[in-house]
PDB file of C-alpha atoms and ligand atoms in Angstrom:
ATOM      1  CA  MET A   1       0.557  32.784  56.052  1.00 94.00           C
ATOM      2  CA  ILE A   2       3.329  32.323  58.575  1.00 96.00           C
ATOM      3  CA  TYR A   3       4.302  35.871  59.828  1.00 96.00           C
ATOM      4  CA  GLY A   4       7.684  36.850  61.315  1.00 95.00           C
ATOM      5  CA  GLU A   5       8.922  40.345  62.180  1.00 94.00           C
ATOM      6  CA  ARG A   6       9.967  41.398  58.738  1.00 96.00           C
ATOM      7  CA  VAL A   7       9.307  38.323  56.768  1.00 98.00           C
ATOM      8  CA  ARG A   8       6.348  36.285  55.984  1.00 98.00           C
ATOM      9  CA  LEU A   9       5.975  32.743  54.280  1.00 98.00           C
ATOM     10  CA  ARG A  10       3.189  32.204  51.868  1.00 98.00           C
ATOM     11  CA  ALA A  11       2.116  29.652  49.325  1.00 97.00           C
ATOM     12  CA  ILE A  12       3.713  30.027  45.959  1.00 97.00           C
ATOM     13  CA  GLU A  13       1.401  31.269  43.119  1.00 97.00           C
ATOM     14  CA  ARG A  14       1.464  30.893  39.283  1.00 96.00           C
ATOM     15  CA  GLU A  15       2.286  34.647  39.062  1.00 97.00           C
ATOM     16  CA  ASP A  16       5.557  33.981  40.822  1.00 97.00           C
ATOM     17  CA  ILE A  17       6.879  31.913  38.044  1.00 97.00           C
ATOM     18  CA  PRO A  18       8.628  34.687  36.081  1.00 97.00           C
ATOM     19  CA  ARG A  19      10.595  35.497  39.116  1.00 98.00           C
ATOM     20  CA  PHE A  20      11.782  31.986  39.637  1.00 97.00           C
ATOM     21  CA  VAL A  21      12.937  31.975  35.968  1.00 97.00           C
ATOM     22  CA  GLN A  22      14.908  35.210  36.406  1.00 98.00           C
ATOM     23  CA  TRP A  23      16.457  34.186  39.787  1.00 98.00           C
ATOM     24  CA  LEU A  24      17.441  30.585  38.783  1.00 97.00           C
ATOM     25  CA  ASN A  25      19.104  31.904  35.541  1.00 97.00           C
ATOM     26  CA  ASP A  26      21.314  34.083  37.703  1.00 97.00           C
ATOM     27  CA  PRO A  27      24.891  32.420  38.084  1.00 96.00           C
ATOM     28  CA  GLU A  28      25.500  34.000  41.536  1.00 96.00           C
ATOM     29  CA  VAL A  29      22.213  32.781  42.835  1.00 97.00           C
ATOM     30  CA  ILE A  30      22.593  29.181  41.667  1.00 96.00           C
ATOM     31  CA  ALA A  31      26.270  28.992  42.738  1.00 95.00           C
ATOM     32  CA  GLY A  32      25.040  27.378  45.999  1.00 95.00           C
ATOM     33  CA  LEU A  33      22.122  25.465  44.553  1.00 95.00           C
ATOM     34  CA  MET A  34      21.641  22.193  42.606  1.00 92.00           C
ATOM     35  CA  VAL A  35      20.782  23.997  39.431  1.00 93.00           C
ATOM     36  CA  THR A  36      23.213  23.557  36.523  1.00 91.00           C
ATOM     37  CA  LEU A  37      21.058  23.927  33.325  1.00 94.00           C
ATOM     38  CA  PRO A  38      19.433  27.176  31.918  1.00 95.00           C
ATOM     39  CA  MET A  39      15.871  27.185  33.317  1.00 95.00           C
ATOM     40  CA  SER A  40      12.790  28.225  31.081  1.00 97.00           C
ATOM     41  CA  SER A  41       9.420  29.349  31.809  1.00 97.00           C
ATOM     42  CA  TRP A  42       8.202  25.914  30.718  1.00 96.00           C
ATOM     43  CA  ASP A  43      10.567  24.105  33.205  1.00 96.00           C
ATOM     44  CA  GLU A  44       9.394  26.420  36.010  1.00 96.00           C
ATOM     45  CA  THR A  45       5.752  25.844  35.105  1.00 97.00           C
ATOM     46  CA  ARG A  46       6.116  22.123  35.089  1.00 96.00           C
ATOM     47  CA  TRP A  47       7.887  22.336  38.442  1.00 95.00           C
ATOM     48  CA  PHE A  48       5.112  24.592  39.783  1.00 96.00           C
ATOM     49  CA  GLU A  49       2.442  22.039  38.600  1.00 95.00           C
ATOM     50  CA  SER A  50       4.363  19.144  40.000  1.00 95.00           C
ATOM     51  CA  LYS A  51       4.015  20.742  43.425  1.00 93.00           C
ATOM     52  CA  ALA A  52       0.315  20.347  43.484  1.00 89.00           C
ATOM     53  CA  SER A  53       0.524  16.541  43.748  1.00 91.00           C
ATOM     54  CA  GLN A  54       3.013  16.770  46.608  1.00 92.00           C
ATOM     55  CA  PRO A  55       1.745  16.601  50.260  1.00 94.00           C
ATOM     56  CA  ALA A  56       0.827  19.994  51.414  1.00 94.00           C
ATOM     57  CA  GLU A  57       3.282  20.241  54.100  1.00 96.00           C
ATOM     58  CA  GLU A  58       6.205  19.738  51.552  1.00 96.00           C
ATOM     59  CA  ARG A  59       5.184  22.475  49.102  1.00 95.00           C
ATOM     60  CA  PRO A  60       7.543  25.432  48.642  1.00 96.00           C
ATOM     61  CA  LEU A  61       6.764  28.622  50.359  1.00 97.00           C
ATOM     62  CA  ALA A  62       7.490  32.108  49.034  1.00 98.00           C
ATOM     63  CA  ILE A  63       9.634  34.415  51.268  1.00 98.00           C
ATOM     64  CA  ASP A  64       8.044  37.976  51.298  1.00 98.00           C
ATOM     65  CA  VAL A  65       9.548  40.896  53.063  1.00 98.00           C
ATOM     66  CA  ARG A  66       7.910  43.984  54.374  1.00 96.00           C
ATOM     67  CA  THR A  67       8.358  47.112  52.310  1.00 95.00           C
ATOM     68  CA  PRO A  68       8.479  50.663  53.693  1.00 93.00           C
ATOM     69  CA  ASP A  69       5.017  51.466  52.139  1.00 94.00           C
ATOM     70  CA  GLY A  70       3.388  48.707  54.284  1.00 91.00           C
ATOM     71  CA  GLY A  71       3.341  46.154  51.231  1.00 95.00           C
ATOM     72  CA  TRP A  72       5.203  42.802  50.619  1.00 97.00           C
ATOM     73  CA  LYS A  73       7.905  41.982  48.207  1.00 98.00           C
ATOM     74  CA  HIS A  74       8.717  38.390  47.128  1.00 98.00           C
ATOM     75  CA  ILE A  75      12.543  37.816  47.428  1.00 98.00           C
ATOM     76  CA  GLY A  76      12.999  34.006  47.417  1.00 98.00           C
ATOM     77  CA  ASN A  77      11.634  30.521  48.306  1.00 98.00           C
ATOM     78  CA  LEU A  78      12.139  27.970  51.072  1.00 98.00           C
ATOM     79  CA  GLY A  79      10.742  24.444  51.882  1.00 97.00           C
ATOM     80  CA  LEU A  80      10.769  21.384  54.044  1.00 98.00           C
ATOM     81  CA  GLU A  81      10.945  18.318  51.836  1.00 96.00           C
ATOM     82  CA  GLY A  82      11.069  14.567  52.058  1.00 96.00           C
ATOM     83  CA  ILE A  83       9.304  14.541  55.383  1.00 97.00           C
ATOM     84  CA  GLU A  84       9.694  11.123  57.061  1.00 98.00           C
ATOM     85  CA  TRP A  85       6.841  10.991  59.443  1.00 97.00           C
ATOM     86  CA  MET A  86       8.080   7.906  61.290  1.00 98.00           C
ATOM     87  CA  ASN A  87      11.449   9.489  62.014  1.00 98.00           C
ATOM     88  CA  ARG A  88       9.842  12.968  62.160  1.00 98.00           C
ATOM     89  CA  ALA A  89      12.669  14.246  59.949  1.00 98.00           C
ATOM     90  CA  ALA A  90      12.710  16.624  56.986  1.00 98.00           C
ATOM     91  CA  SER A  91      15.411  18.349  54.720  1.00 98.00           C
ATOM     92  CA  PHE A  92      15.363  22.087  54.459  1.00 98.00           C
ATOM     93  CA  GLY A  93      16.263  24.356  51.423  1.00 98.00           C
ATOM     94  CA  ILE A  94      16.103  28.159  50.827  1.00 98.00           C
ATOM     95  CA  PHE A  95      17.236  30.658  48.324  1.00 98.00           C
ATOM     96  CA  ILE A  96      16.877  34.406  48.216  1.00 98.00           C
ATOM     97  CA  GLY A  97      16.758  35.324  44.449  1.00 98.00           C
ATOM     98  CA  GLU A  98      16.787  39.184  45.057  1.00 98.00           C
ATOM     99  CA  LYS A  99      20.533  39.708  45.710  1.00 98.00           C
ATOM    100  CA  THR A 100      20.182  43.188  46.943  1.00 97.00           C
ATOM    101  CA  PHE A 101      18.444  41.532  50.056  1.00 98.00           C
ATOM    102  CA  TRP A 102      21.459  39.264  50.968  1.00 98.00           C
ATOM    103  CA  ASN A 103      23.455  39.776  54.008  1.00 98.00           C
ATOM    104  CA  GLN A 104      20.579  41.753  55.922  1.00 97.00           C
ATOM    105  CA  GLY A 105      19.440  38.914  57.948  1.00 97.00           C
ATOM    106  CA  TYR A 106      16.365  37.998  55.926  1.00 98.00           C
ATOM    107  CA  GLY A 107      17.713  34.423  55.139  1.00 98.00           C
ATOM    108  CA  SER A 108      18.171  33.658  58.779  1.00 97.00           C
ATOM    109  CA  GLU A 109      14.866  35.200  59.726  1.00 97.00           C
ATOM    110  CA  ALA A 110      13.050  33.152  57.101  1.00 98.00           C
ATOM    111  CA  THR A 111      14.953  30.045  58.157  1.00 98.00           C
ATOM    112  CA  ARG A 112      14.061  30.501  61.908  1.00 97.00           C
ATOM    113  CA  LEU A 113      10.211  30.753  60.900  1.00 98.00           C
ATOM    114  CA  ALA A 114      10.680  27.541  58.834  1.00 98.00           C
ATOM    115  CA  LEU A 115      12.314  25.937  61.788  1.00 98.00           C
ATOM    116  CA  LYS A 116       9.556  27.089  64.132  1.00 97.00           C
ATOM    117  CA  HIS A 117       6.957  25.863  61.691  1.00 97.00           C
ATOM    118  CA  GLY A 118       8.655  22.416  61.346  1.00 98.00           C
ATOM    119  CA  PHE A 119       9.057  21.848  65.049  1.00 98.00           C
ATOM    120  CA  GLU A 120       6.060  23.468  66.576  1.00 96.00           C
ATOM    121  CA  THR A 121       3.547  22.861  63.895  1.00 97.00           C
ATOM    122  CA  LEU A 122       4.536  19.907  62.013  1.00 98.00           C
ATOM    123  CA  ASN A 123       5.972  18.276  65.214  1.00 98.00           C
ATOM    124  CA  LEU A 124       9.233  17.391  63.503  1.00 98.00           C
ATOM    125  CA  ASN A 125      12.311  16.239  65.592  1.00 98.00           C
ATOM    126  CA  ARG A 126      15.150  16.769  63.072  1.00 98.00           C
ATOM    127  CA  ILE A 127      15.571  19.193  60.205  1.00 98.00           C
ATOM    128  CA  PHE A 128      18.667  18.826  58.144  1.00 98.00           C
ATOM    129  CA  LEU A 129      20.268  20.451  54.975  1.00 98.00           C
ATOM    130  CA  HIS A 130      23.067  20.022  52.631  1.00 98.00           C
ATOM    131  CA  VAL A 131      25.335  23.177  51.880  1.00 98.00           C
ATOM    132  CA  TYR A 132      28.394  23.477  49.888  1.00 97.00           C
ATOM    133  CA  GLU A 133      31.589  24.165  51.700  1.00 97.00           C
ATOM    134  CA  SER A 134      32.115  27.104  49.124  1.00 96.00           C
ATOM    135  CA  ASN A 135      29.101  28.800  50.470  1.00 97.00           C
ATOM    136  CA  PRO A 136      30.082  30.462  53.727  1.00 97.00           C
ATOM    137  CA  ARG A 137      27.337  32.854  53.719  1.00 98.00           C
ATOM    138  CA  ALA A 138      24.723  30.258  53.840  1.00 98.00           C
ATOM    139  CA  MET A 139      26.651  28.187  56.429  1.00 98.00           C
ATOM    140  CA  ARG A 140      26.790  31.326  58.645  1.00 98.00           C
ATOM    141  CA  ALA A 141      23.139  32.083  58.242  1.00 98.00           C
ATOM    142  CA  TYR A 142      22.306  28.332  59.228  1.00 98.00           C
ATOM    143  CA  GLU A 143      24.571  28.491  62.228  1.00 98.00           C
ATOM    144  CA  LYS A 144      22.874  31.667  63.485  1.00 97.00           C
ATOM    145  CA  VAL A 145      19.663  29.945  63.779  1.00 97.00           C
ATOM    146  CA  GLY A 146      20.893  26.644  65.454  1.00 97.00           C
ATOM    147  CA  PHE A 147      22.004  24.332  62.768  1.00 98.00           C
ATOM    148  CA  VAL A 148      25.322  22.438  63.704  1.00 98.00           C
ATOM    149  CA  LYS A 149      27.680  20.683  61.187  1.00 98.00           C
ATOM    150  CA  GLU A 150      27.193  16.968  61.394  1.00 97.00           C
ATOM    151  CA  GLY A 151      29.869  15.866  58.717  1.00 97.00           C
ATOM    152  CA  ILE A 152      31.185  16.374  55.302  1.00 98.00           C
ATOM    153  CA  MET A 153      30.403  14.562  52.195  1.00 98.00           C
ATOM    154  CA  ARG A 154      33.822  14.793  50.503  1.00 98.00           C
ATOM    155  CA  GLU A 155      33.962  15.950  46.967  1.00 98.00           C
ATOM    156  CA  ALA A 156      30.156  15.218  46.508  1.00 97.00           C
ATOM    157  CA  ARG A 157      29.302  17.738  43.805  1.00 96.00           C
ATOM    158  CA  TYR A 158      31.213  18.528  40.607  1.00 95.00           C
ATOM    159  CA  ILE A 159      30.634  22.257  39.541  1.00 91.00           C
ATOM    160  CA  ASN A 160      32.495  24.310  37.014  1.00 89.00           C
ATOM    161  CA  GLY A 161      35.227  21.693  36.750  1.00 94.00           C
ATOM    162  CA  VAL A 162      36.057  21.383  40.466  1.00 94.00           C
ATOM    163  CA  TYR A 163      34.716  18.811  43.212  1.00 97.00           C
ATOM    164  CA  ILE A 164      33.111  20.526  46.118  1.00 96.00           C
ATOM    165  CA  ASN A 165      32.601  19.205  49.661  1.00 98.00           C
ATOM    166  CA  VAL A 166      29.169  19.114  50.733  1.00 98.00           C
ATOM    167  CA  VAL A 167      28.431  19.908  54.512  1.00 98.00           C
ATOM    168  CA  LEU A 168      25.533  18.161  56.253  1.00 98.00           C
ATOM    169  CA  MET A 169      23.963  20.329  59.040  1.00 98.00           C
ATOM    170  CA  SER A 170      20.862  19.831  61.252  1.00 98.00           C
ATOM    171  CA  VAL A 171      18.957  21.092  64.162  1.00 98.00           C
ATOM    172  CA  LEU A 172      17.226  18.886  66.670  1.00 98.00           C
ATOM    173  CA  ARG A 173      14.001  19.683  68.419  1.00 98.00           C
ATOM    174  CA  SER A 174      15.743  19.455  71.759  1.00 97.00           C
ATOM    175  CA  GLU A 175      18.311  21.996  70.698  1.00 97.00           C
ATOM    176  CA  TRP A 176      15.592  24.203  69.204  1.00 96.00           C
ATOM    177  CA  ASP A 177      13.725  24.196  72.458  1.00 94.00           C
ATOM    178  CA  LYS A 178      16.797  25.743  74.308  1.00 94.00           C
ATOM    179  CA  LEU A 179      17.329  28.368  71.899  1.00 91.00           C
ATOM    180  CA  PRO A 180      16.640  31.963  73.105  1.00 83.00           C
ATOM    181  CA  GLU A 181      14.667  33.003  69.969  1.00 73.00           C
ATOM    182  CA  ALA A 182      12.693  29.538  69.721  1.00 60.00           C
TER     183      ALA A 182
HETATM  184  C1  COA B 201      22.174  31.654  51.751  1.00 74.46           C
HETATM  185  C2  COA B 201      21.157  32.674  51.975  1.00 74.46           C
HETATM  186  C3  COA B 201      19.833  32.030  52.121  1.00 74.46           C
HETATM  187  C4  COA B 201      21.487  33.506  53.169  1.00 74.46           C
HETATM  188  O1  COA B 201      20.589  34.556  53.357  1.00 74.46           O
HETATM  189  P1  COA B 201      21.000  36.074  53.687  1.00 74.46           P
HETATM  190  O2  COA B 201      19.825  36.927  54.097  1.00 74.46           O
HETATM  191  O3  COA B 201      21.882  36.493  52.791  1.00 74.46           O
HETATM  192  O4  COA B 201      21.794  35.664  55.215  1.00 74.46           O
HETATM  193  P2  COA B 201      21.882  36.454  56.585  1.00 74.46           P
HETATM  194  O5  COA B 201      22.034  38.022  56.210  1.00 74.46           O
HETATM  195  O6  COA B 201      20.749  35.945  57.489  1.00 74.46           O
HETATM  196  O7  COA B 201      23.182  35.802  57.131  1.00 74.46           O
HETATM  197  C5  COA B 201      24.414  35.912  56.358  1.00 74.46           C
HETATM  198  C6  COA B 201      25.655  35.882  57.386  1.00 74.46           C
HETATM  199  O8  COA B 201      26.736  35.368  56.761  1.00 74.46           O
HETATM  200  C7  COA B 201      27.765  36.306  56.786  1.00 74.46           C
HETATM  201  N1  COA B 201      28.639  36.263  55.635  1.00 74.46           N
HETATM  202  C8  COA B 201      28.264  36.922  54.295  1.00 74.46           C
HETATM  203  N2  COA B 201      29.324  36.504  53.442  1.00 74.46           N
HETATM  204  C9  COA B 201      30.250  35.605  54.151  1.00 74.46           C
HETATM  205  C10 COA B 201      31.398  35.116  53.862  1.00 74.46           C
HETATM  206  N3  COA B 201      31.844  35.196  52.594  1.00 74.46           N
HETATM  207  N4  COA B 201      32.167  34.477  54.676  1.00 74.46           N
HETATM  208  C11 COA B 201      31.605  34.382  56.066  1.00 74.46           C
HETATM  209  N5  COA B 201      30.334  34.894  56.445  1.00 74.46           N
HETATM  210  C12 COA B 201      29.645  35.453  55.363  1.00 74.46           C
HETATM  211  C13 COA B 201      27.053  37.591  56.863  1.00 74.46           C
HETATM  212  O9  COA B 201      27.877  38.602  57.520  1.00 74.46           O
HETATM  213  C14 COA B 201      25.900  37.194  57.866  1.00 74.46           C
HETATM  214  O10 COA B 201      26.379  36.840  59.160  1.00 74.46           O
HETATM  215  P3  COA B 201      26.220  37.994  60.485  1.00 74.46           P
HETATM  216  O11 COA B 201      24.793  38.230  60.581  1.00 74.46           O
HETATM  217  O12 COA B 201      26.687  37.384  61.525  1.00 74.46           O
HETATM  218  O13 COA B 201      27.115  39.174  59.910  1.00 74.46           O
HETATM  219  C15 COA B 201      21.148  33.760  50.780  1.00 74.46           C
HETATM  220  O14 COA B 201      22.275  34.481  50.668  1.00 74.46           O
HETATM  221  C16 COA B 201      20.872  33.132  49.436  1.00 74.46           C
HETATM  222  O15 COA B 201      19.877  32.674  49.059  1.00 74.46           O
HETATM  223  N6  COA B 201      21.986  32.899  48.702  1.00 74.46           N
HETATM  224  C17 COA B 201      21.900  32.282  47.197  1.00 74.46           C
HETATM  225  C18 COA B 201      21.197  30.865  47.245  1.00 74.46           C
HETATM  226  C19 COA B 201      21.894  29.982  48.263  1.00 74.46           C
HETATM  227  O16 COA B 201      23.156  29.820  48.358  1.00 74.46           O
HETATM  228  N7  COA B 201      21.062  29.210  49.095  1.00 74.46           N
HETATM  229  C20 COA B 201      21.619  28.348  50.064  1.00 74.46           C
HETATM  230  C21 COA B 201      21.866  26.931  49.562  1.00 74.46           C
HETATM  231  S1  COA B 201      22.386  25.805  50.790  1.00 74.46           S
END
């Protein structure tokens, strides 16, 4: 497990699948994700099983938050994917499916933990992500932990009849080392 102050990152389990199905069928949650079709338990089970054949470093992690009674509650997932060992680069993705936990700093705290893990354990040099320009909450959460905008992929996604600009953001290890919270 990777522990932060209010958040921990753990391996996903088969028992988490019903929550993935619930979250990934919620239009508000998927508005910022590359998910367009209704998601079944079967889809999520196949997705879960496909992760076993991926390199361990690239498997998604569950985001748990501390509860007042001292337990943990699963609120979403994140992961580093497509690790390029020669370039020491990886892409980052996150979603919090429990909407009542949005806007309380959990997303940025979990992202900060994932960056720390990526830079200081996996020894990566560049972590990048794609975010829809129509998702200011996510962009703000990423900026808070050190991501900077690199450029815009114009009209790169077509969602609900509208083309969306996709913003490319990244953090370099040299920048991470200078951040006060790193
Ligand atoms: C994106 C996501 C991970 C962010 O996590 P979070 O816990 O909600 O974010 P945080 O609370 O850490 O930070 C959000 C910031 O955005 C700000 N914000 C919220 N709505 C905003 C808006 N409409 N415009 C500008 N800023 C906004 C918040 O005020 C906060 O900034 P602050 O701390 O300076 O006040 C989470 O909301 C989520 O999973 N959303 C659905 C899936 C998704 O979009 N994933 C990202 C795909 S790229």
